[in-house]
Amino acid sequence: MLKKIAFLFLFLSVVGCNSRSLTDRGLVTEKAMVVTAHPLASEVGAEILRRGGNAMDAAVAVQFALAVVYPDAGNIGGGGFLVLRQQDGSIDALDYRERAPAAAHRDMYLDKNGKVLENLSFKGHLAAGVPGTVDGMVQAHAKYGSLPWQELVQPAIELAANGFALTQKEAKKLNQQRKDFIKYNPVKPTFILRDKWHEGDTLYLKHLAQTLTRIRDKGRAGFYEGTTADMLVAEMKRGGGIISYEDLKAYQSVWRAPLTATLRDYKVITMPPPSSGGVALVQLLTLAEDYPLKIWGWNSLQAAHFMIEAERRVYADRAKHLGDPAYYKVPLQALLDSAYIKSRMKDFSESEATDSDAVSAGIPAPAESPNTTHYSIVDPQGNAVSVTTTLNSSFGAKVFVAGAGFLLNNEMNDFSIKPGYPNTYGLVGGEANAIAPGKRMLSSMTPTILEKEGELYMVVGSMGGSTIITTVYQIILNVTAHGHSMQGAINAGRFHHQWKPDWVLTEWGAVGGVTGLRLWLKGHKLVPKTGGIGRAAGILVLPDGKLEGGADPRGDDAAAGF
Ligand code: DON
């Protein structure tokens, strides 16, 4: 009883009214917009557009710039997903997700009794998947770029070589990671040269500048072969990792048909598997079609209750049915069938929360055939690119490739390392997402583009592990159902449910105190999430054709454009 009362107090102190405006506009520009997690990266992207580059050119330049100025998630040692809509309406998606090394196997993080070896998939050399970013950028540029490759990598080289000032948030994060950087790096990285970083300190990343120079001059071979590959493989040997020369050589990113769905006036263009994000987002938005969210109102008891219940069911499907389609027969068409999706709510009760143990994955009808960061870009021609890229958790595996100056991802933790065993985001899975050599681990990243009545309308995405999907979902509804501005939709407090664990993570201001109490009485276990849920970057096309950038106030995020 005492525990319940203490929890209620804690809860009431965290939920409250949202003080950030939901309707004030973010930066509004005439022609072009870049929104990223760091002002310097946004400026790099905007400058490429000013020079006449297109949205894909800017996306490539931003990816490399983020690897320098936002090393907790920006990367060349990780991977990501990119969704493109060209001004003529044609669409494409690039999967540059990491892959399990060839020496990986299903039980590699279990001891001989089948017990999970904590941390092995999360920190240190064995946690790293084969990086996909550099190949992804090379392919993106080859297919859609217009400026010379060298010009797109150069700004990142300059930032790394000439140094850049740390923001207060970045300095704090580097200090927090110091112990892990020491523990997991046999060779001392630049990031621990000082005992303590402060806002405004200049960070020079000389080795990273040299690696980026090799990438600038040799393209793919500057990373997957030669000096960089030698350094990466040597690092693996030093720290007990398993990525080999063959793994690096074999890495290929994949162009995929984007997942699309038409819902009311909107067409959603998003990422297919191996991301779960697109499938889950389409399921959530399809369910929302049948409920009067606009009438209920943002932040209302009914809307929050319905959304939580929809999320519970959608994440149950995610856990069972989704994985790398090259290794597991994902019942994609069946999962996206609107009759199937809607059938999932048949046991929905308006009065009380469903117990997650009573909700299992649905059985879709068989198909006929078988610390992440997001940036959004629109160029003056109207081409749009939506990219989510990651090392997985903040600073990935905490391992630097000595001499090459970049961090490795800890994406192996996104696999289901044992059936039903939760990963760092509490997500569970089974066969569909079991480890296999060369397989891509399931992701929640949801880079998305929306059309309204056939025209470009929104470019959006977020970081946040499992909360990415519900963050993107809420932002889209905030604009389309509740009329928030792009900035307001991103400012708004968020909540998140993922089936298991059976609780609702709740940001400050996501629901008012009274609504929170009434949700609690319906049986929803609200848990305050003080660190925030997700960090999004969005661009909205306004009725007069201007662009509104939405930069997330939870970070140093910034919009830039003209
Ligand atoms: O791909 C995924 O779903 C995760 N690796 C994303 C990680 C993430 O968003 C970290 N940020 N909090």
Coordinates of C-alpha atoms and ligand atoms in Angstrom, one line a residue:
M1 CA 0.0 0.0 0.0
L2 CA 2.8 2.4 1.0
K3 CA 4.6 1.6 -2.2
K4 CA 1.4 2.5 -4.1
I5 CA 1.0 5.8 -2.4
A6 CA 4.7 6.7 -2.9
F7 CA 4.3 5.9 -6.5
L8 CA 1.2 8.0 -6.8
F9 CA 3.1 11.0 -5.4
L10 CA 6.0 10.5 -7.7
F11 CA 3.6 10.2 -10.6
L12 CA 1.6 13.3 -9.7
S13 CA 4.8 15.3 -9.4
V14 CA 5.9 14.2 -12.9
V15 CA 2.7 14.5 -14.9
G16 CA 1.4 18.0 -15.2
C17 CA 0.5 20.5 -17.8
N18 CA 2.7 21.0 -20.8
S19 CA 4.3 24.4 -20.6
R20 CA 5.8 24.2 -24.1
S21 CA 3.6 25.7 -26.8
L22 CA 1.9 23.3 -29.2
T23 CA 1.0 25.8 -31.9
D24 CA 4.0 28.2 -32.1
R25 CA 5.9 27.6 -35.3
G26 CA 9.5 26.6 -35.4
L27 CA 11.9 28.0 -38.0
V28 CA 10.0 28.9 -41.2
T29 CA 11.9 29.1 -44.5
E30 CA 10.9 29.7 -48.1
K31 CA 12.7 26.9 -49.9
A32 CA 14.9 24.5 -48.0
M33 CA 15.2 23.0 -44.5
V34 CA 17.6 20.8 -42.6
V35 CA 16.8 19.6 -39.1
T36 CA 19.4 17.6 -37.1
A37 CA 20.5 16.9 -33.6
H38 CA 23.3 19.4 -33.8
P39 CA 23.5 23.0 -35.0
L40 CA 26.8 22.4 -36.8
A41 CA 25.5 19.4 -38.7
S42 CA 22.3 21.3 -39.7
E43 CA 24.5 24.1 -41.0
V44 CA 26.6 21.7 -43.0
G45 CA 23.5 20.4 -44.6
A46 CA 22.1 23.8 -45.3
E47 CA 25.4 24.9 -46.9
I48 CA 25.4 21.9 -49.3
L49 CA 21.9 23.0 -50.3
R50 CA 23.0 26.6 -50.8
R51 CA 25.7 25.4 -53.1
G52 CA 23.1 23.7 -55.3
G53 CA 23.3 20.2 -53.8
N54 CA 20.1 18.2 -53.6
A55 CA 18.6 16.6 -50.5
M56 CA 20.6 13.4 -50.9
D57 CA 23.8 15.4 -51.1
A58 CA 22.9 17.2 -47.9
A59 CA 22.0 13.9 -46.3
V60 CA 25.4 12.4 -47.0
A61 CA 27.2 15.5 -45.7
V62 CA 25.1 15.6 -42.6
Q63 CA 25.7 11.9 -41.8
F64 CA 29.5 12.4 -41.9
A65 CA 29.2 15.7 -39.9
L66 CA 27.1 14.1 -37.2
A67 CA 29.8 11.4 -36.9
V68 CA 32.1 14.2 -35.8
V69 CA 30.0 16.6 -33.8
Y70 CA 27.5 14.2 -32.4
P71 CA 29.5 11.1 -31.7
D72 CA 27.0 9.6 -29.3
A73 CA 24.8 8.6 -32.2
G74 CA 26.2 10.1 -35.4
N75 CA 28.5 7.6 -36.8
I76 CA 30.6 5.8 -39.4
G77 CA 30.8 2.7 -37.2
G78 CA 27.1 2.1 -37.2
G79 CA 24.2 2.0 -39.6
G80 CA 20.8 3.4 -40.4
F81 CA 17.8 3.7 -42.7
L82 CA 16.9 6.4 -45.2
V83 CA 13.6 7.1 -46.9
L84 CA 13.5 9.4 -50.0
R85 CA 10.7 11.1 -51.8
Q86 CA 11.7 13.0 -54.9
Q87 CA 9.9 16.0 -56.1
D88 CA 8.2 14.0 -58.9
G89 CA 6.7 11.7 -56.3
S90 CA 9.0 8.7 -56.8
I91 CA 10.1 7.0 -53.6
D92 CA 12.9 4.8 -52.4
A93 CA 14.4 3.4 -49.2
L94 CA 18.0 2.5 -48.3
D95 CA 18.8 -0.1 -45.6
Y96 CA 22.4 0.4 -44.3
R97 CA 21.7 -1.5 -41.1
E98 CA 24.6 -3.4 -39.5
R99 CA 24.8 -7.2 -40.0
A100 CA 25.9 -9.9 -37.6
P101 CA 29.5 -11.0 -38.4
A102 CA 29.9 -14.4 -40.1
A103 CA 31.3 -15.9 -36.8
A104 CA 28.2 -14.8 -34.9
H105 CA 25.7 -17.5 -33.8
R106 CA 22.4 -17.8 -32.0
D107 CA 23.7 -18.5 -28.6
M108 CA 26.8 -16.4 -28.6
Y109 CA 25.7 -14.4 -25.6
L110 CA 24.7 -17.4 -23.5
D111 CA 26.9 -19.5 -21.1
K112 CA 27.0 -23.3 -21.3
N113 CA 23.9 -23.5 -19.1
G114 CA 21.9 -21.2 -21.4
K115 CA 22.2 -18.2 -19.0
V116 CA 22.5 -14.8 -20.6
L117 CA 25.9 -13.3 -20.2
E118 CA 24.9 -9.8 -19.2
N119 CA 26.5 -6.9 -21.1
L120 CA 28.3 -8.9 -23.7
S121 CA 25.9 -7.9 -26.4
F122 CA 25.9 -4.3 -25.1
K123 CA 29.3 -3.1 -24.3
G124 CA 32.7 -4.0 -25.7
H125 CA 34.0 -5.5 -28.9
L126 CA 31.7 -8.5 -29.2
A127 CA 28.6 -6.2 -29.2
A128 CA 29.4 -4.7 -32.6
G129 CA 27.7 -5.5 -35.8
V130 CA 29.4 -5.0 -39.2
P131 CA 29.0 -1.2 -39.9
G132 CA 26.9 -0.2 -42.8
T133 CA 27.1 3.6 -42.8
V134 CA 29.9 4.2 -45.3
D135 CA 28.6 1.8 -47.8
G136 CA 25.1 3.3 -47.4
M137 CA 26.4 6.8 -48.1
V138 CA 28.4 5.7 -51.1
Q139 CA 25.3 4.0 -52.5
A140 CA 23.0 6.9 -51.7
H141 CA 25.4 9.3 -53.4
A142 CA 25.9 7.0 -56.5
K143 CA 22.2 6.7 -57.1
Y144 CA 20.8 10.1 -56.2
G145 CA 23.7 12.6 -55.5
S146 CA 24.6 15.5 -57.7
L147 CA 27.7 17.2 -56.1
P148 CA 31.1 15.4 -56.2
W149 CA 31.5 12.9 -53.3
Q150 CA 34.6 14.7 -52.0
E151 CA 32.7 17.9 -51.4
L152 CA 30.2 16.0 -49.2
V153 CA 32.8 14.4 -46.9
Q154 CA 35.0 17.5 -46.7
P155 CA 33.0 19.5 -44.1
A156 CA 33.2 16.6 -41.7
I157 CA 37.0 16.4 -42.2
E158 CA 37.3 20.1 -41.4
L159 CA 35.2 19.8 -38.3
A160 CA 37.2 16.9 -37.0
A161 CA 40.6 18.4 -37.9
N162 CA 40.0 22.0 -36.9
G163 CA 38.0 21.1 -33.8
F164 CA 34.6 22.3 -32.7
A165 CA 33.2 23.6 -29.4
L166 CA 31.3 21.1 -27.2
T167 CA 27.8 22.0 -26.1
Q168 CA 27.0 21.7 -22.5
K169 CA 25.0 18.5 -23.1
E170 CA 27.8 16.9 -25.1
A171 CA 30.4 17.7 -22.5
K172 CA 28.2 16.2 -19.8
K173 CA 27.7 13.0 -21.9
L174 CA 31.4 12.6 -22.5
N175 CA 32.1 12.9 -18.8
Q176 CA 29.4 10.4 -18.0
Q177 CA 31.0 7.8 -20.3
R178 CA 34.6 8.3 -19.1
K179 CA 34.7 5.2 -17.0
D180 CA 33.3 3.0 -19.8
F181 CA 35.7 4.5 -22.4
I182 CA 38.6 3.6 -20.1
K183 CA 37.2 0.1 -19.4
Y184 CA 36.5 -0.9 -23.0
N185 CA 39.4 0.6 -24.9
P186 CA 42.8 -1.1 -24.7
V187 CA 44.2 2.0 -26.4
K188 CA 43.3 5.4 -24.9
P189 CA 40.8 7.4 -27.0
T190 CA 40.8 11.2 -27.5
F191 CA 37.7 11.5 -25.5
I192 CA 39.5 10.7 -22.2
L193 CA 42.5 13.0 -22.7
R194 CA 40.8 15.4 -20.3
D195 CA 39.5 14.4 -16.9
K196 CA 36.5 16.6 -17.4
W197 CA 35.0 18.3 -20.4
H198 CA 33.2 21.7 -20.1
E199 CA 30.9 23.5 -22.4
G200 CA 32.9 25.4 -25.0
D201 CA 36.0 23.2 -24.8
T202 CA 37.3 22.4 -28.3
L203 CA 37.3 18.8 -29.3
Y204 CA 39.8 17.8 -32.0
L205 CA 39.4 14.4 -33.6
K206 CA 42.6 14.0 -35.7
H207 CA 42.4 10.2 -36.2
L208 CA 38.8 10.5 -37.3
A209 CA 39.8 13.3 -39.7
Q210 CA 42.3 10.9 -41.2
T211 CA 39.7 8.1 -41.6
L212 CA 37.3 10.5 -43.2
T213 CA 40.0 11.7 -45.6
R214 CA 40.5 8.0 -46.7
I215 CA 36.7 7.8 -47.2
R216 CA 36.7 11.0 -49.1
D217 CA 39.6 9.8 -51.4
K218 CA 38.7 6.2 -51.8
G219 CA 35.0 5.9 -51.1
R220 CA 33.9 2.5 -49.9
A221 CA 37.5 1.2 -50.0
G222 CA 38.6 3.9 -47.6
F223 CA 36.6 2.2 -44.9
Y224 CA 36.1 -1.5 -45.8
E225 CA 39.6 -2.1 -47.1
G226 CA 43.1 -0.9 -46.5
T227 CA 44.3 1.1 -43.5
T228 CA 40.8 1.5 -41.9
A229 CA 40.0 -2.1 -42.2
D230 CA 43.4 -3.1 -40.9
M231 CA 42.8 -0.9 -37.8
L232 CA 39.3 -2.2 -37.3
V233 CA 40.3 -5.9 -37.5
A234 CA 43.3 -5.2 -35.2
E235 CA 40.9 -3.6 -32.7
M236 CA 38.7 -6.7 -32.9
K237 CA 41.7 -8.9 -32.1
R238 CA 42.8 -6.7 -29.2
G239 CA 39.4 -6.7 -27.6
G240 CA 38.0 -10.2 -28.4
G241 CA 35.6 -9.1 -31.2
I242 CA 34.8 -11.1 -34.3
I243 CA 34.4 -8.7 -37.2
S244 CA 36.8 -9.9 -39.9
Y245 CA 38.2 -8.6 -43.2
E246 CA 35.7 -10.9 -45.0
D247 CA 32.8 -9.4 -43.1
L248 CA 33.8 -5.9 -44.1
K249 CA 34.3 -6.8 -47.7
A250 CA 30.9 -8.6 -47.8
Y251 CA 28.9 -5.7 -46.3
Q252 CA 26.3 -4.4 -48.7
S253 CA 23.5 -1.9 -48.1
V254 CA 20.2 -2.7 -49.7
W255 CA 17.7 -0.6 -51.7
R256 CA 14.2 -1.6 -50.6
A257 CA 10.7 -0.7 -51.7
P258 CA 9.4 1.7 -49.0
L259 CA 6.4 0.6 -47.1
T260 CA 3.4 2.8 -48.0
A261 CA -0.2 3.1 -46.7
T262 CA -3.0 5.5 -47.6
L263 CA -4.8 6.7 -44.5
R264 CA -7.6 9.3 -44.9
D265 CA -5.9 12.2 -46.8
Y266 CA -2.4 11.0 -46.1
K267 CA 0.0 8.6 -47.7
V268 CA 2.6 7.3 -45.3
I269 CA 6.0 6.4 -46.8
T270 CA 8.2 4.6 -44.3
M271 CA 10.8 1.9 -43.7
P272 CA 10.1 -1.8 -44.3
P273 CA 11.8 -4.7 -42.4
P274 CA 14.4 -5.2 -41.1
S275 CA 12.9 -2.2 -39.3
S276 CA 9.8 -2.9 -37.3
G277 CA 9.1 0.8 -37.3
G278 CA 7.2 1.1 -40.5
V279 CA 5.0 -1.9 -39.9
A280 CA 4.2 -0.8 -36.4
L281 CA 3.6 2.8 -37.4
V282 CA 1.2 1.8 -40.2
Q283 CA -0.7 -0.5 -37.8
L284 CA -1.0 2.3 -35.2
L285 CA -2.2 4.8 -37.7
T286 CA -4.6 2.4 -39.3
L287 CA -6.2 1.7 -35.9
A288 CA -6.4 5.5 -35.2
E289 CA -8.6 5.9 -38.3
D290 CA -11.6 4.5 -36.6
Y291 CA -11.5 6.5 -33.4
P292 CA -12.5 10.2 -32.9
L293 CA -9.1 11.4 -31.7
K294 CA -9.8 15.0 -32.8
I295 CA -13.1 15.1 -30.9
W296 CA -11.5 13.5 -27.9
G297 CA -8.7 16.1 -28.0
W298 CA -5.0 15.9 -27.4
N299 CA -4.1 14.8 -24.0
S300 CA -7.6 13.5 -23.2
L301 CA -8.3 10.4 -21.2
Q302 CA -10.0 8.6 -24.1
A303 CA -7.3 9.4 -26.6
A304 CA -4.5 8.3 -24.3
H305 CA -6.3 5.1 -23.2
F306 CA -7.0 4.1 -26.8
M307 CA -3.5 4.9 -28.0
I308 CA -1.9 2.9 -25.1
E309 CA -4.2 -0.1 -25.9
A310 CA -3.3 0.1 -29.6
E311 CA 0.4 0.2 -28.8
R312 CA 0.1 -2.8 -26.5
R313 CA -1.3 -4.9 -29.4
V314 CA 1.0 -3.6 -32.1
Y315 CA 4.2 -4.3 -30.0
A316 CA 3.0 -7.9 -29.3
D317 CA 3.0 -8.4 -33.1
R318 CA 6.4 -6.8 -33.4
A319 CA 7.9 -9.3 -30.9
K320 CA 6.7 -12.4 -32.7
H321 CA 6.5 -11.6 -36.4
L322 CA 9.3 -9.2 -37.3
G323 CA 12.9 -9.8 -38.2
D324 CA 15.3 -9.6 -41.2
P325 CA 13.2 -10.7 -44.2
A326 CA 16.2 -12.4 -45.8
Y327 CA 16.3 -14.9 -42.9
Y328 CA 12.7 -15.0 -41.6
K329 CA 9.5 -15.1 -43.5
V330 CA 7.9 -12.0 -42.3
P331 CA 4.1 -12.1 -43.0
L332 CA 4.3 -8.5 -44.2
Q333 CA 1.1 -8.3 -46.3
A334 CA -0.9 -10.0 -43.6
L335 CA 0.4 -7.7 -40.9
L336 CA -0.6 -4.7 -43.0
D337 CA -4.0 -6.0 -43.9
S338 CA -6.4 -3.4 -42.5
A339 CA -9.1 -6.0 -41.6
Y340 CA -6.4 -7.9 -39.6
I341 CA -5.1 -4.8 -38.0
K342 CA -8.6 -3.7 -36.9
S343 CA -9.4 -7.2 -35.6
R344 CA -6.7 -6.6 -33.0
M345 CA -8.9 -4.2 -31.1
K346 CA -11.9 -6.5 -30.8
D347 CA -11.2 -7.0 -27.1
F348 CA -10.5 -3.3 -26.4
S349 CA -12.5 -2.0 -23.5
E350 CA -13.1 1.7 -23.1
S351 CA -13.2 1.3 -19.4
E352 CA -10.1 -0.6 -18.4
A353 CA -6.6 -1.5 -19.4
T354 CA -6.0 -4.9 -20.9
D355 CA -3.5 -7.1 -19.1
S356 CA -0.5 -7.6 -21.4
D357 CA -0.3 -11.2 -20.4
A358 CA -3.8 -11.6 -21.9
V359 CA -2.6 -10.1 -25.2
S360 CA -0.5 -12.1 -27.5
A361 CA 0.6 -11.6 -31.0
G362 CA -2.2 -12.0 -33.5
I363 CA -2.3 -14.7 -36.1
P364 CA -2.4 -12.7 -39.3
A365 CA -4.0 -14.5 -42.2
P366 CA -1.2 -16.1 -44.3
A367 CA 0.0 -13.7 -47.0
E368 CA -0.4 -14.6 -50.6
S369 CA 3.3 -14.5 -51.1
P370 CA 5.6 -14.6 -48.8
N371 CA 21.7 6.9 -28.9
T372 CA 20.3 7.0 -32.6
T373 CA 19.6 10.2 -34.3
H374 CA 17.2 11.4 -36.9
Y375 CA 17.5 14.1 -39.5
S376 CA 15.1 15.5 -42.0
I377 CA 15.9 17.4 -45.2
V378 CA 13.9 19.2 -47.9
D379 CA 15.7 20.8 -50.8
P380 CA 14.6 23.8 -52.9
Q381 CA 13.3 21.4 -55.6
G382 CA 11.1 19.7 -53.1
N383 CA 13.1 16.4 -52.8
A384 CA 12.8 15.1 -49.2
V385 CA 15.1 12.7 -47.3
S386 CA 14.3 11.2 -43.9
V387 CA 17.2 9.5 -42.1
T388 CA 17.6 7.7 -38.8
T389 CA 21.1 6.5 -38.0
T390 CA 22.6 4.9 -35.0
L391 CA 25.3 3.2 -32.9
N392 CA 22.4 1.8 -30.9
S393 CA 22.9 3.1 -27.4
S394 CA 24.8 6.3 -26.6
F395 CA 28.4 5.9 -27.9
G396 CA 27.5 2.4 -29.0
A397 CA 29.8 -0.3 -27.7
K398 CA 32.0 2.4 -26.1
V399 CA 34.8 1.0 -28.2
F400 CA 37.0 3.2 -30.5
V401 CA 38.9 1.7 -33.3
A402 CA 42.4 2.8 -32.2
G403 CA 44.1 4.9 -34.8
A404 CA 40.9 5.4 -36.8
G405 CA 39.1 7.5 -34.2
F406 CA 35.6 6.2 -34.6
L407 CA 33.2 4.4 -32.3
L408 CA 31.7 1.0 -33.0
N409 CA 28.0 0.2 -32.6
N410 CA 26.5 -2.2 -30.1
E411 CA 23.7 -3.2 -32.4
M412 CA 24.0 -6.9 -31.6
N413 CA 21.9 -6.1 -28.6
D414 CA 18.9 -5.4 -30.9
F415 CA 18.8 -9.2 -31.7
S416 CA 16.7 -11.4 -29.5
I417 CA 19.7 -13.0 -27.7
K418 CA 17.5 -15.6 -26.1
P419 CA 13.7 -16.1 -26.7
G420 CA 11.7 -13.8 -24.4
Y421 CA 14.8 -12.2 -22.9
P422 CA 14.5 -8.4 -23.0
N423 CA 17.1 -6.2 -24.8
T424 CA 18.2 -2.9 -23.4
Y425 CA 14.9 -1.3 -24.4
G426 CA 12.9 -4.1 -22.7
L427 CA 11.9 -5.5 -26.1
V428 CA 11.4 -9.2 -26.4
G429 CA 11.5 -11.4 -29.4
G430 CA 12.1 -14.9 -30.5
E431 CA 12.8 -16.9 -33.7
A432 CA 12.1 -14.1 -36.1
N433 CA 14.9 -12.0 -34.6
A434 CA 17.4 -14.7 -33.4
I435 CA 21.0 -14.2 -34.2
A436 CA 22.4 -15.7 -37.4
P437 CA 25.6 -15.0 -39.4
G438 CA 25.1 -12.1 -41.8
K439 CA 21.6 -11.3 -40.5
R440 CA 20.3 -7.8 -39.8
M441 CA 19.0 -7.2 -36.3
L442 CA 15.5 -5.9 -36.0
S443 CA 15.2 -2.2 -35.6
S444 CA 12.6 0.3 -34.4
M445 CA 13.9 3.2 -36.5
T446 CA 11.1 4.8 -38.4
P447 CA 12.2 7.4 -40.9
T448 CA 9.0 8.6 -42.5
I449 CA 7.6 10.9 -45.1
L450 CA 3.9 11.9 -45.4
E451 CA 2.1 13.1 -48.5
K452 CA -1.2 15.0 -48.3
E453 CA -3.4 14.8 -51.3
G454 CA -0.5 13.7 -53.4
E455 CA 2.0 16.5 -52.3
L456 CA 4.9 16.4 -49.9
Y457 CA 3.5 17.1 -46.4
M458 CA 5.9 16.0 -43.6
V459 CA 9.3 14.6 -43.1
V460 CA 9.7 13.1 -39.7
G461 CA 11.6 10.6 -37.5
S462 CA 13.1 10.2 -34.0
M463 CA 15.7 8.4 -31.9
G464 CA 14.7 6.5 -28.8
G465 CA 15.0 2.8 -29.2
S466 CA 11.6 1.1 -28.8
T467 CA 10.0 4.5 -28.2
I468 CA 10.9 5.7 -31.7
I469 CA 7.7 4.2 -33.2
T470 CA 5.3 5.7 -30.6
T471 CA 7.1 9.0 -30.8
V472 CA 6.7 9.3 -34.6
Y473 CA 3.1 8.1 -34.2
Q474 CA 2.2 10.8 -31.7
I475 CA 3.9 13.5 -33.7
I476 CA 2.0 12.6 -36.8
L477 CA -1.3 12.5 -34.9
N478 CA -0.4 15.8 -33.1
V479 CA -0.3 17.5 -36.5
T480 CA -2.9 15.6 -38.5
A481 CA -5.6 15.1 -35.8
H482 CA -4.9 17.9 -33.4
G483 CA -3.6 20.7 -35.5
H484 CA -0.3 21.3 -33.7
S485 CA 2.5 23.1 -35.5
M486 CA 5.5 20.9 -36.5
Q487 CA 7.4 22.4 -33.6
G488 CA 4.5 22.1 -31.2
A489 CA 3.9 18.4 -32.2
I490 CA 7.6 17.7 -31.3
N491 CA 7.5 19.8 -28.1
A492 CA 4.4 18.0 -26.8
G493 CA 4.9 15.5 -24.0
R494 CA 4.9 11.8 -25.0
F495 CA 3.9 8.5 -23.5
H496 CA 4.8 5.0 -24.6
H497 CA 3.6 1.5 -24.2
Q498 CA 5.3 -1.6 -25.8
W499 CA 3.2 -4.6 -24.6
K500 CA 6.0 -5.8 -22.3
P501 CA 7.0 -4.6 -19.8
D502 CA 3.3 -3.7 -19.0
W503 CA 3.8 -0.1 -18.1
V504 CA 3.3 3.3 -19.7
L505 CA 6.4 5.5 -19.8
T506 CA 5.2 9.0 -19.3
E507 CA 7.0 12.2 -20.0
W508 CA 6.5 15.4 -18.2
G509 CA 3.3 17.0 -19.6
A510 CA 2.2 14.0 -21.7
V511 CA -1.0 13.8 -19.7
G512 CA -2.4 16.2 -17.1
G513 CA -2.5 15.2 -13.5
V514 CA -6.2 14.3 -13.4
T515 CA -6.0 12.4 -16.7
G516 CA -3.0 10.5 -15.3
L517 CA -5.0 9.6 -12.2
R518 CA -7.9 8.4 -14.3
L519 CA -5.6 6.3 -16.5
W520 CA -4.2 4.8 -13.4
L521 CA -7.7 3.9 -12.2
K522 CA -8.3 2.2 -15.5
G523 CA -5.4 0.0 -14.7
H524 CA -2.5 1.7 -16.7
K525 CA 0.7 1.5 -14.8
L526 CA 2.2 4.9 -15.5
V527 CA 5.9 5.3 -14.9
P528 CA 7.5 8.8 -15.1
K529 CA 10.3 9.1 -17.7
T530 CA 12.3 12.0 -16.6
G531 CA 15.0 11.8 -19.2
G532 CA 12.5 12.3 -22.0
I533 CA 11.1 10.0 -24.7
G534 CA 12.6 10.2 -28.1
R535 CA 14.2 13.2 -29.9
A536 CA 12.6 14.0 -33.2
A537 CA 13.3 16.1 -36.2
G538 CA 10.5 17.1 -38.5
I539 CA 9.7 19.4 -41.4
L540 CA 6.1 20.4 -42.4
V541 CA 5.1 21.9 -45.7
L542 CA 2.8 24.8 -44.8
P543 CA -0.3 25.7 -46.8
D544 CA 1.6 28.6 -48.5
G545 CA 4.4 26.2 -49.5
K546 CA 6.9 27.4 -46.9
L547 CA 8.6 24.9 -44.7
E548 CA 8.5 24.7 -41.0
G549 CA 11.3 23.0 -39.1
G550 CA 10.6 21.2 -35.8
A551 CA 13.7 20.8 -33.7
D552 CA 13.5 18.8 -30.5
P553 CA 13.9 20.9 -27.4
R554 CA 15.0 17.8 -25.5
G555 CA 18.5 18.1 -27.1
D556 CA 20.7 20.6 -28.9
D557 CA 18.7 20.0 -32.1
A558 CA 18.5 22.8 -34.6
A559 CA 16.8 23.7 -37.8
A560 CA 18.7 25.6 -40.6
G561 CA 17.6 26.6 -44.0
F562 CA 16.7 29.4 -46.4
Ligands
DON1 O1 17.6 0.2 -34.3 C1 17.0 0.4 -33.2 O2 15.8 0.2 -33.0 C2 17.9 0.8 -32.0 N1 19.2 0.4 -32.2 C3 17.7 2.3 -31.9 C4 18.5 2.9 -30.8 C5 18.1 4.2 -30.3 O3 17.2 4.8 -30.8 C6 18.9 4.8 -29.2 N2 18.4 6.0 -28.8 N3 17.9 6.1 -27.7

